[in-house]
Amino acid sequence: MKRIRYAVPIVAILLVLLCTACACSRVQAPDFGRTTVYIDPSDGDGFSDAEIVAHNTVPATVRLRAEFSNAPDAAGTAFFINKDGYLLTNRHCVTLSDAPPYLAAKANKLYYISETGKRYYLEIVAISNDRDLDLALLRIRDFVGESPYIPFSDAVENPLAQDDDTILRYGQPCYAIGNPEDLGVTFARAMISNPYYLESDSVGNPIGKPDLLLDCNINHGNSGGPLVGADSKLVGVVYARMESDGNKINNVYGIGCAIPCYRVVAFLQTIAMQTPNGQPFYYEYDPPQA
């Protein structure tokens, strides 16, 4: 009788351990090793403006790695856009193709590395088929828990909008977050040097879609990183640096390029899907709540 009586709690303990082992095979919460409590930029709280923005945005930015079967591994940047483990990056960070079909040349293995060195494997949810829109949506495999995220700015609209309060301006300060040369996540001051840049052809006619030009050093690995404003909200996605084409006398230095937020929103609005918890896919405009 004693054996039977003690067997019940032993079985219960074994079941708990088994459940715990199963749970450990799934991603819990991203392991950043940093606090993710949001600080309202208007509060100050004894920190500088840059320190507050960094505190609010760096934990939601990750070092992206892609492995290909017929090309060297690539490093880039990605960032969370909601608490359910969805991230944005550049299309060229996860594929090798310069033209559709992009998914035909996608990475064989995709993951990000946390501050503690742990790997979190990712999958591609959607890729823009617009050659002028270098964006891809990712998510963590088997994600449970909540991730930090960077909310979108609702005050960054098409620069041709009539309301002057909803556009970016020349000289507006911002911050670029990325993984330059795979050195780890870095935070850099930037400035909008042209809020409505249009590439031109050889005779001066505009081509392509509008971009943001940045007064900021952009290096390999910064691709896919967030460009955020003083309110800790997304204003664009970094995707390139301006380089000379070899036919010009003057070289170009220190100018980065970013996809403006309203074009990012337009891409995400074309994606019809359900999140793993059964809710419609979403991106945030409001900051995380403590």
mmCIF file of N, CA and C in Angstrom, residues 22-100:
data_model
loop_
_atom_site.group_PDB
_atom_site.id
_atom_site.type_symbol
_atom_site.label_atom_id
_atom_site.label_comp_id
_atom_site.label_asym_id
_atom_site.label_seq_id
_atom_site.Cartn_x
_atom_site.Cartn_y
_atom_site.Cartn_z
ATOM 1 N N CYS A 22 9.459 19.356 -22.736
ATOM 2 C CA CYS A 22 8.804 19.708 -24.002
ATOM 3 C C CYS A 22 8.764 21.208 -24.186
ATOM 4 N N ALA A 23 8.470 21.928 -23.116
ATOM 5 C CA ALA A 23 8.388 23.382 -23.206
ATOM 6 C C ALA A 23 9.731 23.977 -23.566
ATOM 7 N N CYS A 24 10.820 23.344 -23.082
ATOM 8 C CA CYS A 24 12.152 23.880 -23.353
ATOM 9 C C CYS A 24 12.526 23.753 -24.815
ATOM 10 N N SER A 25 11.824 22.882 -25.559
ATOM 11 C CA SER A 25 12.122 22.753 -26.974
ATOM 12 C C SER A 25 11.520 23.889 -27.781
ATOM 13 N N ARG A 26 10.669 24.674 -27.172
ATOM 14 C CA ARG A 26 10.056 25.821 -27.836
ATOM 15 C C ARG A 26 10.718 27.103 -27.341
ATOM 16 N N VAL A 27 10.647 28.130 -28.181
ATOM 17 C CA VAL A 27 11.236 29.411 -27.811
ATOM 18 C C VAL A 27 10.355 30.070 -26.762
ATOM 19 N N GLN A 28 10.937 30.459 -25.664
ATOM 20 C CA GLN A 28 10.171 31.172 -24.657
ATOM 21 C C GLN A 28 10.178 32.668 -25.005
ATOM 22 N N ALA A 29 10.925 33.460 -24.293
ATOM 23 C CA ALA A 29 11.027 34.876 -24.622
ATOM 24 C C ALA A 29 12.436 35.140 -25.134
ATOM 25 N N PRO A 30 12.597 36.043 -26.104
ATOM 26 C CA PRO A 30 13.938 36.334 -26.623
ATOM 27 C C PRO A 30 14.921 36.648 -25.497
ATOM 28 N N ASP A 31 16.086 36.057 -25.592
ATOM 29 C CA ASP A 31 17.092 36.155 -24.534
ATOM 30 C C ASP A 31 18.036 37.312 -24.856
ATOM 31 N N PHE A 32 17.662 38.514 -24.485
ATOM 32 C CA PHE A 32 18.469 39.682 -24.825
ATOM 33 C C PHE A 32 19.442 40.059 -23.720
ATOM 34 N N GLY A 33 19.175 39.647 -22.491
ATOM 35 C CA GLY A 33 20.057 40.013 -21.403
ATOM 36 C C GLY A 33 19.980 41.491 -21.061
ATOM 37 N N ARG A 34 18.899 42.160 -21.477
ATOM 38 C CA ARG A 34 18.736 43.592 -21.200
ATOM 39 C C ARG A 34 17.298 43.844 -20.780
ATOM 40 N N THR A 35 17.097 44.897 -20.044
ATOM 41 C CA THR A 35 15.739 45.266 -19.673
ATOM 42 C C THR A 35 14.999 45.789 -20.891
ATOM 43 N N THR A 36 13.700 45.519 -20.961
ATOM 44 C CA THR A 36 12.897 45.999 -22.080
ATOM 45 C C THR A 36 11.754 46.884 -21.597
ATOM 46 N N VAL A 37 11.872 47.429 -20.412
ATOM 47 C CA VAL A 37 10.850 48.330 -19.890
ATOM 48 C C VAL A 37 10.917 49.643 -20.651
ATOM 49 N N TYR A 38 9.801 50.037 -21.244
ATOM 50 C CA TYR A 38 9.764 51.230 -22.075
ATOM 51 C C TYR A 38 9.855 52.502 -21.224
ATOM 52 N N ILE A 39 10.667 53.446 -21.695
ATOM 53 C CA ILE A 39 10.779 54.756 -21.047
ATOM 54 C C ILE A 39 10.132 55.796 -21.952
ATOM 55 N N ASP A 40 9.173 56.519 -21.447
ATOM 56 C CA ASP A 40 8.521 57.576 -22.223
ATOM 57 C C ASP A 40 9.523 58.693 -22.479
ATOM 58 N N PRO A 41 9.810 59.017 -23.771
ATOM 59 C CA PRO A 41 10.791 60.064 -24.060
ATOM 60 C C PRO A 41 10.457 61.411 -23.439
ATOM 61 N N SER A 42 9.180 61.649 -23.151
ATOM 62 C CA SER A 42 8.800 62.930 -22.565
ATOM 63 C C SER A 42 9.092 62.996 -21.070
ATOM 64 N N ASP A 43 9.381 61.849 -20.459
ATOM 65 C CA ASP A 43 9.618 61.827 -19.018
ATOM 66 C C ASP A 43 11.035 62.240 -18.636
ATOM 67 N N GLY A 44 11.990 61.976 -19.545
ATOM 68 C CA GLY A 44 13.376 62.313 -19.228
ATOM 69 C C GLY A 44 14.009 61.281 -18.332
ATOM 70 N N ASP A 45 13.623 61.261 -17.086
ATOM 71 C CA ASP A 45 14.086 60.281 -16.116
ATOM 72 C C ASP A 45 15.598 60.302 -15.936
ATOM 73 N N GLY A 46 16.230 61.451 -16.175
ATOM 74 C CA GLY A 46 17.660 61.582 -15.936
ATOM 75 C C GLY A 46 18.549 61.096 -17.044
ATOM 76 N N PHE A 47 17.975 60.550 -18.134
ATOM 77 C CA PHE A 47 18.776 60.073 -19.253
ATOM 78 C C PHE A 47 18.770 61.092 -20.385
ATOM 79 N N SER A 48 19.788 61.041 -21.233
ATOM 80 C CA SER A 48 19.793 61.879 -22.421
ATOM 81 C C SER A 48 18.778 61.347 -23.424
ATOM 82 N N ASP A 49 18.414 62.180 -24.417
ATOM 83 C CA ASP A 49 17.446 61.748 -25.425
ATOM 84 C C ASP A 49 17.932 60.494 -26.145
ATOM 85 N N ALA A 50 19.213 60.467 -26.504
ATOM 86 C CA ALA A 50 19.756 59.317 -27.228
ATOM 87 C C ALA A 50 19.724 58.062 -26.364
ATOM 88 N N GLU A 51 20.021 58.193 -25.075
ATOM 89 C CA GLU A 51 20.018 57.035 -24.179
ATOM 90 C C GLU A 51 18.616 56.442 -24.059
ATOM 91 N N ILE A 52 17.615 57.307 -24.017
ATOM 92 C CA ILE A 52 16.235 56.827 -23.914
ATOM 93 C C ILE A 52 15.844 56.072 -25.173
ATOM 94 N N VAL A 53 16.157 56.645 -26.339
ATOM 95 C CA VAL A 53 15.807 55.980 -27.602
ATOM 96 C C VAL A 53 16.526 54.637 -27.705
ATOM 97 N N ALA A 54 17.807 54.604 -27.356
ATOM 98 C CA ALA A 54 18.566 53.353 -27.401
ATOM 99 C C ALA A 54 17.959 52.309 -26.469
ATOM 100 N N HIS A 55 17.609 52.743 -25.259
ATOM 101 C CA HIS A 55 17.004 51.835 -24.276
ATOM 102 C C HIS A 55 15.723 51.214 -24.831
ATOM 103 N N ASN A 56 14.927 52.003 -25.572
ATOM 104 C CA ASN A 56 13.635 51.548 -26.055
ATOM 105 C C ASN A 56 13.714 50.706 -27.318
ATOM 106 N N THR A 57 14.790 50.825 -28.086
ATOM 107 C CA THR A 57 14.809 50.224 -29.414
ATOM 108 C C THR A 57 15.873 49.146 -29.629
ATOM 109 N N VAL A 58 17.016 49.281 -28.981
ATOM 110 C CA VAL A 58 18.087 48.304 -29.190
ATOM 111 C C VAL A 58 17.654 46.885 -28.796
ATOM 112 N N PRO A 59 16.931 46.678 -27.675
ATOM 113 C CA PRO A 59 16.539 45.308 -27.319
ATOM 114 C C PRO A 59 15.658 44.623 -28.353
ATOM 115 N N ALA A 60 14.997 45.388 -29.217
ATOM 116 C CA ALA A 60 14.117 44.812 -30.238
ATOM 117 C C ALA A 60 14.837 44.589 -31.560
ATOM 118 N N THR A 61 16.141 44.830 -31.611
ATOM 119 C CA THR A 61 16.932 44.694 -32.827
ATOM 120 C C THR A 61 17.906 43.536 -32.662
ATOM 121 N N VAL A 62 18.059 42.717 -33.711
ATOM 122 C CA VAL A 62 18.849 41.493 -33.592
ATOM 123 C C VAL A 62 19.846 41.349 -34.729
ATOM 124 N N ARG A 63 20.880 40.543 -34.469
ATOM 125 C CA ARG A 63 21.918 40.195 -35.453
ATOM 126 C C ARG A 63 21.413 39.031 -36.300
ATOM 127 N N LEU A 64 21.131 39.309 -37.554
ATOM 128 C CA LEU A 64 20.566 38.308 -38.454
ATOM 129 C C LEU A 64 21.680 37.576 -39.202
ATOM 130 N N ARG A 65 21.553 36.256 -39.312
ATOM 131 C CA ARG A 65 22.509 35.457 -40.077
ATOM 132 C C ARG A 65 21.737 34.586 -41.062
ATOM 133 N N ALA A 66 22.269 34.478 -42.285
ATOM 134 C CA ALA A 66 21.664 33.646 -43.325
ATOM 135 C C ALA A 66 22.725 32.726 -43.901
ATOM 136 N N GLU A 67 22.387 31.452 -44.060
ATOM 137 C CA GLU A 67 23.290 30.479 -44.639
ATOM 138 C C GLU A 67 22.718 29.986 -45.963
ATOM 139 N N PHE A 68 23.555 30.000 -46.998
ATOM 140 C CA PHE A 68 23.152 29.607 -48.347
ATOM 141 C C PHE A 68 23.957 28.388 -48.789
ATOM 142 N N SER A 69 23.387 27.596 -49.680
ATOM 143 C CA SER A 69 24.076 26.389 -50.141
ATOM 144 C C SER A 69 25.163 26.697 -51.152
ATOM 145 N N ASN A 70 25.012 27.762 -51.938
ATOM 146 C CA ASN A 70 25.963 28.052 -53.005
ATOM 147 C C ASN A 70 26.550 29.460 -52.905
ATOM 148 N N ALA A 71 26.610 29.996 -51.689
ATOM 149 C CA ALA A 71 27.170 31.327 -51.475
ATOM 150 C C ALA A 71 27.629 31.433 -50.033
ATOM 151 N N PRO A 72 28.535 32.371 -49.744
ATOM 152 C CA PRO A 72 28.983 32.546 -48.355
ATOM 153 C C PRO A 72 27.836 32.962 -47.437
ATOM 154 N N ASP A 73 27.976 32.661 -46.162
ATOM 155 C CA ASP A 73 26.987 33.119 -45.186
ATOM 156 C C ASP A 73 26.937 34.641 -45.186
ATOM 157 N N ALA A 74 25.765 35.186 -44.841
ATOM 158 C CA ALA A 74 25.570 36.637 -44.834
ATOM 159 C C ALA A 74 25.095 37.089 -43.470
ATOM 160 N N ALA A 75 25.485 38.302 -43.100
ATOM 161 C CA ALA A 75 25.056 38.900 -41.830
ATOM 162 C C ALA A 75 24.275 40.166 -42.108
ATOM 163 N N GLY A 76 23.254 40.408 -41.350
ATOM 164 C CA GLY A 76 22.447 41.609 -41.500
ATOM 165 C C GLY A 76 21.769 41.956 -40.192
ATOM 166 N N THR A 77 20.653 42.667 -40.299
ATOM 167 C CA THR A 77 19.915 43.139 -39.130
ATOM 168 C C THR A 77 18.431 42.868 -39.339
ATOM 169 N N ALA A 78 17.730 42.612 -38.251
ATOM 170 C CA ALA A 78 16.274 42.500 -38.270
ATOM 171 C C ALA A 78 15.747 43.101 -36.974
ATOM 172 N N PHE A 79 14.453 43.415 -36.945
ATOM 173 C CA PHE A 79 13.878 43.983 -35.724
ATOM 174 C C PHE A 79 12.422 43.564 -35.592
ATOM 175 N N PHE A 80 11.985 43.432 -34.334
ATOM 176 C CA PHE A 80 10.626 42.998 -34.037
ATOM 177 C C PHE A 80 9.634 44.146 -34.236
ATOM 178 N N ILE A 81 8.473 43.787 -34.821
ATOM 179 C CA ILE A 81 7.431 44.793 -35.048
ATOM 180 C C ILE A 81 6.176 44.517 -34.231
ATOM 181 N N ASN A 82 6.142 43.386 -33.526
ATOM 182 C CA ASN A 82 5.058 43.125 -32.583
ATOM 183 C C ASN A 82 5.544 42.128 -31.536
ATOM 184 N N LYS A 83 4.736 41.897 -30.525
ATOM 185 C CA LYS A 83 5.159 41.059 -29.398
ATOM 186 C C LYS A 83 5.041 39.573 -29.699
ATOM 187 N N ASP A 84 4.522 39.215 -30.878
ATOM 188 C CA ASP A 84 4.332 37.815 -31.229
ATOM 189 C C ASP A 84 5.484 37.230 -32.036
ATOM 190 N N GLY A 85 6.652 37.900 -32.021
ATOM 191 C CA GLY A 85 7.837 37.317 -32.631
ATOM 192 C C GLY A 85 7.977 37.515 -34.121
ATOM 193 N N TYR A 86 7.350 38.558 -34.689
ATOM 194 C CA TYR A 86 7.486 38.872 -36.117
ATOM 195 C C TYR A 86 8.524 39.977 -36.299
ATOM 196 N N LEU A 87 9.360 39.800 -37.320
ATOM 197 C CA LEU A 87 10.454 40.735 -37.562
ATOM 198 C C LEU A 87 10.453 41.225 -39.004
ATOM 199 N N LEU A 88 11.020 42.402 -39.198
ATOM 200 C CA LEU A 88 11.260 42.946 -40.533
ATOM 201 C C LEU A 88 12.752 42.958 -40.817
ATOM 202 N N THR A 89 13.106 42.777 -42.078
ATOM 203 C CA THR A 89 14.477 42.922 -42.529
ATOM 204 C C THR A 89 14.442 43.273 -44.007
ATOM 205 N N ASN A 90 15.599 43.284 -44.649
ATOM 206 C CA ASN A 90 15.659 43.487 -46.088
ATOM 207 C C ASN A 90 15.554 42.158 -46.820
ATOM 208 N N ARG A 91 14.956 42.203 -47.977
ATOM 209 C CA ARG A 91 14.855 41.008 -48.818
ATOM 210 C C ARG A 91 16.238 40.471 -49.182
ATOM 211 N N HIS A 92 17.174 41.377 -49.471
ATOM 212 C CA HIS A 92 18.491 40.906 -49.904
ATOM 213 C C HIS A 92 19.284 40.258 -48.767
ATOM 214 N N CYS A 93 18.787 40.375 -47.528
ATOM 215 C CA CYS A 93 19.438 39.699 -46.400
ATOM 216 C C CYS A 93 19.070 38.225 -46.327
ATOM 217 N N VAL A 94 17.980 37.839 -46.967
ATOM 218 C CA VAL A 94 17.502 36.457 -46.832
ATOM 219 C C VAL A 94 17.402 35.725 -48.161
ATOM 220 N N THR A 95 17.703 36.404 -49.275
ATOM 221 C CA THR A 95 17.706 35.764 -50.589
ATOM 222 C C THR A 95 18.945 36.215 -51.357
ATOM 223 N N LEU A 96 19.246 35.492 -52.440
ATOM 224 C CA LEU A 96 20.375 35.842 -53.301
ATOM 225 C C LEU A 96 19.939 36.424 -54.633
ATOM 226 N N SER A 97 18.642 36.420 -54.901
ATOM 227 C CA SER A 97 18.140 36.836 -56.203
ATOM 228 C C SER A 97 17.950 38.346 -56.284
ATOM 229 N N ASP A 98 18.266 38.917 -57.445
ATOM 230 C CA ASP A 98 18.017 40.334 -57.698
ATOM 231 C C ASP A 98 16.709 40.554 -58.438
ATOM 232 N N ALA A 99 16.013 39.500 -58.777
ATOM 233 C CA ALA A 99 14.757 39.605 -59.516
ATOM 234 C C ALA A 99 13.852 38.446 -59.124
ATOM 235 N N PRO A 100 12.523 38.608 -59.315
ATOM 236 C CA PRO A 100 11.601 37.514 -58.989
ATOM 237 C C PRO A 100 11.934 36.269 -59.830
#
